[in-house]
XYZ file of C-alpha atoms in Angstrom:
331
model
C -40.427 -6.593 -54.720
C -36.965 -6.753 -56.017
C -35.749 -3.861 -54.463
C -36.838 -5.408 -50.910
C -35.101 -8.413 -52.230
C -31.998 -6.521 -52.723
C -32.177 -4.896 -49.516
C -32.362 -8.303 -47.569
C -29.690 -9.533 -49.875
C -27.649 -6.839 -48.842
C -28.284 -7.080 -45.148
C -27.250 -10.675 -45.173
C -24.073 -9.662 -46.872
C -23.445 -7.366 -44.234
C -24.055 -9.418 -41.522
C -21.930 -12.416 -43.083
C -19.018 -10.216 -43.795
C -18.994 -7.583 -40.821
C -19.281 -7.477 -37.389
C -22.712 -5.305 -36.470
C -22.195 -2.951 -33.543
C -23.801 -4.171 -29.983
C -27.030 -2.817 -29.601
C -27.282 0.865 -27.738
C -28.523 -0.782 -24.421
C -25.898 -3.273 -24.361
C -23.400 -1.068 -24.711
C -24.619 1.503 -22.230
C -25.260 -1.219 -19.383
C -21.408 -2.107 -20.263
C -20.297 1.694 -19.781
C -22.283 1.825 -16.438
C -20.703 -1.418 -15.165
C -17.449 -0.257 -15.729
C -18.227 3.574 -14.493
C -19.610 1.878 -11.355
C -16.197 -0.493 -10.647
C -14.211 2.774 -11.270
C -16.044 4.841 -8.788
C -15.956 1.501 -6.175
C -12.237 1.922 -6.539
C -11.898 5.411 -6.324
C -14.052 5.398 -3.313
C -12.753 2.432 -1.380
C -8.825 3.911 -2.064
C -9.929 6.964 -0.649
C -11.836 5.850 2.323
C -8.836 3.610 3.257
C -6.383 6.185 3.051
C -8.184 8.223 5.573
C -8.969 6.003 7.912
C -5.832 4.308 8.290
C -4.030 7.844 8.798
C -6.401 8.513 11.089
C -5.239 5.636 13.500
C -1.912 5.038 12.121
C 0.012 5.822 15.808
C -2.196 3.486 17.267
C -1.873 0.860 14.643
C 2.162 1.133 15.039
C 1.675 0.631 18.921
C -0.597 -2.408 18.549
C 1.779 -4.143 16.141
C 4.796 -3.236 18.597
C 2.888 -4.873 21.214
C 1.942 -8.046 19.427
C 5.275 -8.373 18.200
C 6.695 -8.355 22.006
C 7.168 -11.413 23.769
C 5.936 -12.362 27.449
C 8.286 -10.179 29.526
C 7.166 -6.705 27.649
C 4.959 -4.461 29.102
C 1.258 -5.524 29.767
C -1.302 -4.128 27.368
C -3.387 -2.166 29.426
C -4.364 0.845 27.862
C -2.194 3.242 30.280
C 0.437 0.962 29.490
C -0.341 1.806 25.588
C -0.270 5.951 26.002
C 2.814 5.177 28.021
C 4.440 3.695 24.945
C 3.381 6.264 22.633
C 4.364 9.194 24.682
C 7.944 7.194 25.059
C 8.057 6.512 21.302
C 7.042 10.573 20.985
C 10.077 11.862 23.247
C 12.654 9.679 21.791
C 11.947 9.821 18.297
C 9.820 12.772 17.434
C 6.106 13.637 16.985
C 5.994 12.264 13.344
C 7.964 9.126 14.057
C 4.287 7.659 15.457
C 3.917 7.571 11.942
C 6.728 5.400 10.713
C 5.583 2.692 8.621
C 2.633 4.815 7.212
C 4.203 5.174 3.824
C 4.073 1.461 3.722
C 0.767 1.469 4.950
C -0.597 3.800 2.434
C 1.084 1.706 -0.272
C -0.980 -1.351 0.780
C -4.044 0.013 2.423
C -4.995 1.878 -0.636
C -4.932 -0.778 -3.284
C -6.004 -3.404 -0.405
C -9.433 -0.950 0.263
C -9.729 -0.091 -3.031
C -9.711 -3.963 -4.196
C -11.854 -5.017 -1.197
C -14.757 -2.361 -1.477
C -14.754 -2.757 -5.483
C -14.864 -6.544 -4.955
C -17.641 -6.498 -2.108
C -19.577 -4.320 -4.639
C -19.329 -7.020 -7.343
C -20.178 -10.000 -5.451
C -22.880 -8.408 -3.939
C -24.295 -8.081 -7.608
C -23.318 -11.305 -8.423
C -24.768 -13.009 -5.781
C -27.920 -10.582 -5.864
C -28.465 -11.803 -9.455
C -27.921 -15.600 -8.248
C -30.241 -15.788 -5.484
C -32.825 -12.891 -7.473
C -32.097 -10.377 -5.259
C -30.723 -7.765 -7.496
C -30.596 -4.035 -6.213
C -32.028 -5.257 -2.907
C -30.561 -6.152 0.174
C -29.232 -9.863 -0.151
C -30.303 -12.620 2.662
C -27.914 -12.923 5.892
C -25.650 -16.131 4.331
C -24.881 -14.077 0.993
C -24.526 -11.078 2.920
C -21.616 -12.587 5.115
C -20.381 -14.354 1.651
C -19.952 -11.231 -0.161
C -17.897 -9.571 2.537
C -15.265 -12.635 3.084
C -14.869 -13.098 -0.488
C -14.158 -9.310 -1.225
C -11.619 -9.593 2.106
C -10.083 -12.753 0.711
C -9.647 -11.153 -2.604
C -8.131 -8.312 -1.436
C -5.701 -9.612 0.928
C -4.710 -12.476 -1.725
C -3.205 -9.703 -4.227
C -1.802 -7.437 -1.505
C -0.245 -9.424 1.156
C 3.467 -8.999 0.615
C 3.030 -5.119 1.037
C 1.421 -5.885 4.482
C 4.049 -8.074 5.517
C 6.567 -5.058 4.975
C 4.587 -2.480 6.868
C 5.150 -5.158 9.880
C 8.574 -5.359 9.519
C 9.044 -1.407 9.531
C 6.745 -0.947 12.303
C 8.990 -3.408 14.780
C 12.504 -2.396 13.623
C 14.669 0.330 14.222
C 15.406 3.197 11.398
C 18.850 1.817 10.727
C 17.716 -1.165 9.767
C 15.632 -0.495 6.575
C 15.424 2.785 4.704
C 12.407 2.739 2.734
C 9.944 0.026 1.389
C 12.188 -1.120 -1.218
C 15.085 -1.755 1.060
C 12.892 -4.087 2.759
C 11.845 -6.294 0.039
C 15.506 -6.097 -1.002
C 16.806 -7.418 2.243
C 13.851 -9.696 2.644
C 14.145 -11.749 -0.353
C 17.916 -11.561 -0.178
C 18.588 -12.537 3.487
C 15.379 -14.523 4.374
C 13.997 -15.662 0.749
C 11.100 -14.479 -1.400
C 8.756 -17.346 0.457
C 9.308 -14.736 3.803
C 7.182 -12.538 2.183
C 4.090 -15.008 2.189
C 4.994 -15.983 5.818
C 2.094 -15.750 7.934
C -0.490 -15.783 4.879
C -2.511 -18.588 5.829
C -3.800 -17.103 9.374
C -4.243 -14.264 7.493
C -6.666 -15.636 5.277
C -8.276 -17.548 8.265
C -8.262 -13.959 9.822
C -9.570 -11.966 6.869
C -12.550 -14.246 5.860
C -14.242 -13.950 9.475
C -13.358 -10.463 9.831
C -14.111 -9.075 6.659
C -17.227 -11.377 6.435
C -18.634 -9.933 9.666
C -17.292 -6.775 9.267
C -19.540 -6.118 6.019
C -22.540 -8.255 7.067
C -22.774 -6.183 10.204
C -22.785 -3.080 8.531
C -25.321 -3.977 5.775
C -27.602 -5.786 8.483
C -27.485 -2.132 10.195
C -28.391 0.040 7.625
C -31.254 -2.632 6.640
C -32.893 -2.353 9.813
C -32.481 1.470 9.967
C -34.017 1.859 6.339
C -36.985 -0.792 7.642
C -37.158 1.560 10.896
C -36.898 4.924 9.626
C -37.837 4.705 6.082
C -34.861 6.696 4.864
C -32.752 4.751 2.410
C -29.681 6.923 2.970
C -28.785 7.175 7.001
C -26.957 10.638 8.377
C -23.221 10.617 8.115
C -22.762 9.847 12.034
C -25.138 6.957 11.508
C -22.966 5.535 9.104
C -20.145 6.060 11.288
C -21.557 4.237 14.070
C -22.701 1.308 12.198
C -19.192 1.102 10.983
C -17.877 0.923 14.586
C -20.007 -1.468 15.322
C -19.130 -3.401 12.438
C -15.706 -3.087 13.374
C -15.846 -3.927 17.134
C -17.574 -7.100 16.165
C -15.271 -8.277 13.005
C -11.844 -7.478 14.813
C -12.684 -9.476 18.482
C -13.690 -12.501 16.442
C -10.539 -12.397 14.243
C -7.962 -10.987 16.755
C -6.117 -14.351 17.853
C -5.395 -15.068 14.383
C -4.034 -11.102 13.933
C -1.640 -11.962 16.748
C -0.318 -15.295 15.339
C 0.416 -13.704 11.486
C 1.924 -10.856 13.194
C 4.263 -13.340 15.121
C 4.856 -15.055 12.169
C 6.100 -11.773 10.080
C 8.051 -10.564 12.537
C 9.540 -13.765 13.664
C 12.797 -12.793 11.466
C 13.722 -10.099 13.590
C 12.472 -11.070 16.971
C 14.436 -13.991 17.657
C 11.690 -16.360 17.463
C 11.068 -19.042 14.970
C 7.538 -19.737 13.993
C 6.605 -22.887 11.856
C 2.871 -23.720 11.819
C -0.440 -21.624 12.549
C -1.359 -24.181 15.362
C 2.256 -24.652 16.577
C 2.691 -20.569 16.678
C -0.823 -20.061 18.610
C 0.345 -23.303 20.875
C 3.909 -21.427 21.800
C 2.235 -17.926 22.364
C -0.419 -19.716 24.679
C 2.375 -21.851 26.662
C 4.870 -18.921 27.224
C 2.083 -16.006 27.584
C -1.472 -17.863 28.656
C -4.027 -17.366 26.355
C -5.349 -13.702 27.366
C -1.541 -12.376 27.685
C -0.877 -14.099 24.319
C -3.261 -14.507 21.890
C -5.409 -11.189 23.072
C -2.459 -9.055 23.455
C -3.310 -5.365 22.402
C -7.172 -6.224 22.271
C -7.808 -3.107 24.392
C -6.180 -0.888 22.012
C -8.011 -2.909 18.946
C -11.271 -1.710 20.814
C -10.356 1.853 20.446
C -8.564 1.784 17.283
C -10.787 -0.809 15.293
C -13.989 0.811 15.431
C -12.517 4.210 14.911
C -10.973 3.188 11.835
C -13.484 0.761 10.308
C -16.455 3.577 11.036
C -14.362 6.245 9.411
C -13.748 3.741 5.976
C -17.510 2.573 5.945
C -18.903 6.449 6.048
C -16.222 7.369 4.249
C -16.787 5.074 1.152
C -20.679 5.424 1.237
C -20.083 9.490 1.166
C -17.720 9.014 -1.562
C -20.064 6.837 -3.693
C -22.677 9.631 -3.239
C -20.650 12.435 -4.465
C -19.293 10.663 -7.437
C -23.062 9.759 -8.647
C -24.036 13.287 -8.016
C -20.942 14.712 -10.095
C -21.873 12.675 -12.812
C -25.565 12.926 -12.707
C -24.361 16.921 -12.931
C -22.216 16.316 -15.633
C -24.956 14.464 -17.473
C -27.353 17.597 -17.036
C -24.885 20.340 -18.117
C -24.539 18.518 -21.596
């Protein structure tokens, strides 16, 4: 009896004087969560880099079209091809990837944050709505994508501004990414780095929301009809292409407004508010020719980029999980 009481008193002293270790199950859960976040960051970064590099020439051409005024070439597919060809003849093949280093600096953290945030928002909303580990209902599914895009855009916006400037200016104006930051800060003020930020967020919310919503919905429908929880690679690519087409078409006018505001300092225009910019574009160029300039290219570039991005992310996630399982079994 005395021994039992002594042990109890000793345990009580330890409890009061020392911090007891966390239960093994809690530590394991925290480790799994941390590993999941890391996997999402790595997979998202790789997915973004692969997708953007694949469509970099088209992306640069789209930005040039959006930054031009009404006297520029009309945005038909033939004109886009000619612009790419003229750029190749004038500045060389690799000039089509000019600004891609700035794109990678922005896209890698953006994609990593967006995909990781989406996985976390899905988990949080799944817990809240009681759908943990299952496909979310439509509204939370849309919300998770919108929140993920907004989170990534808020953190990486200045890099997007730099990319837009490098794409529409001569080589002599900016030598590298740091030079863009320095010149903009010195000549136009630090606030210029966030010019066009509001239309970006307003455009990102429907774009990211609809993209993730469409992709997740198509995967859910696929599983219900085929009984396979893992679509083939080409199916993931097709689902992602549909997601990109829908998301970018819905948010395109705000994307044009954002680019106009970002490049205003070097194109000779002065744009103030979102509505003012949109009104000026419509008055000078019309609704279709102005707010949807370059959309035909987006219907080529967007589905390819988003399809590659979603497919690569999913395949990287599967690969990393298999590598981790192999590592555990080898111990």
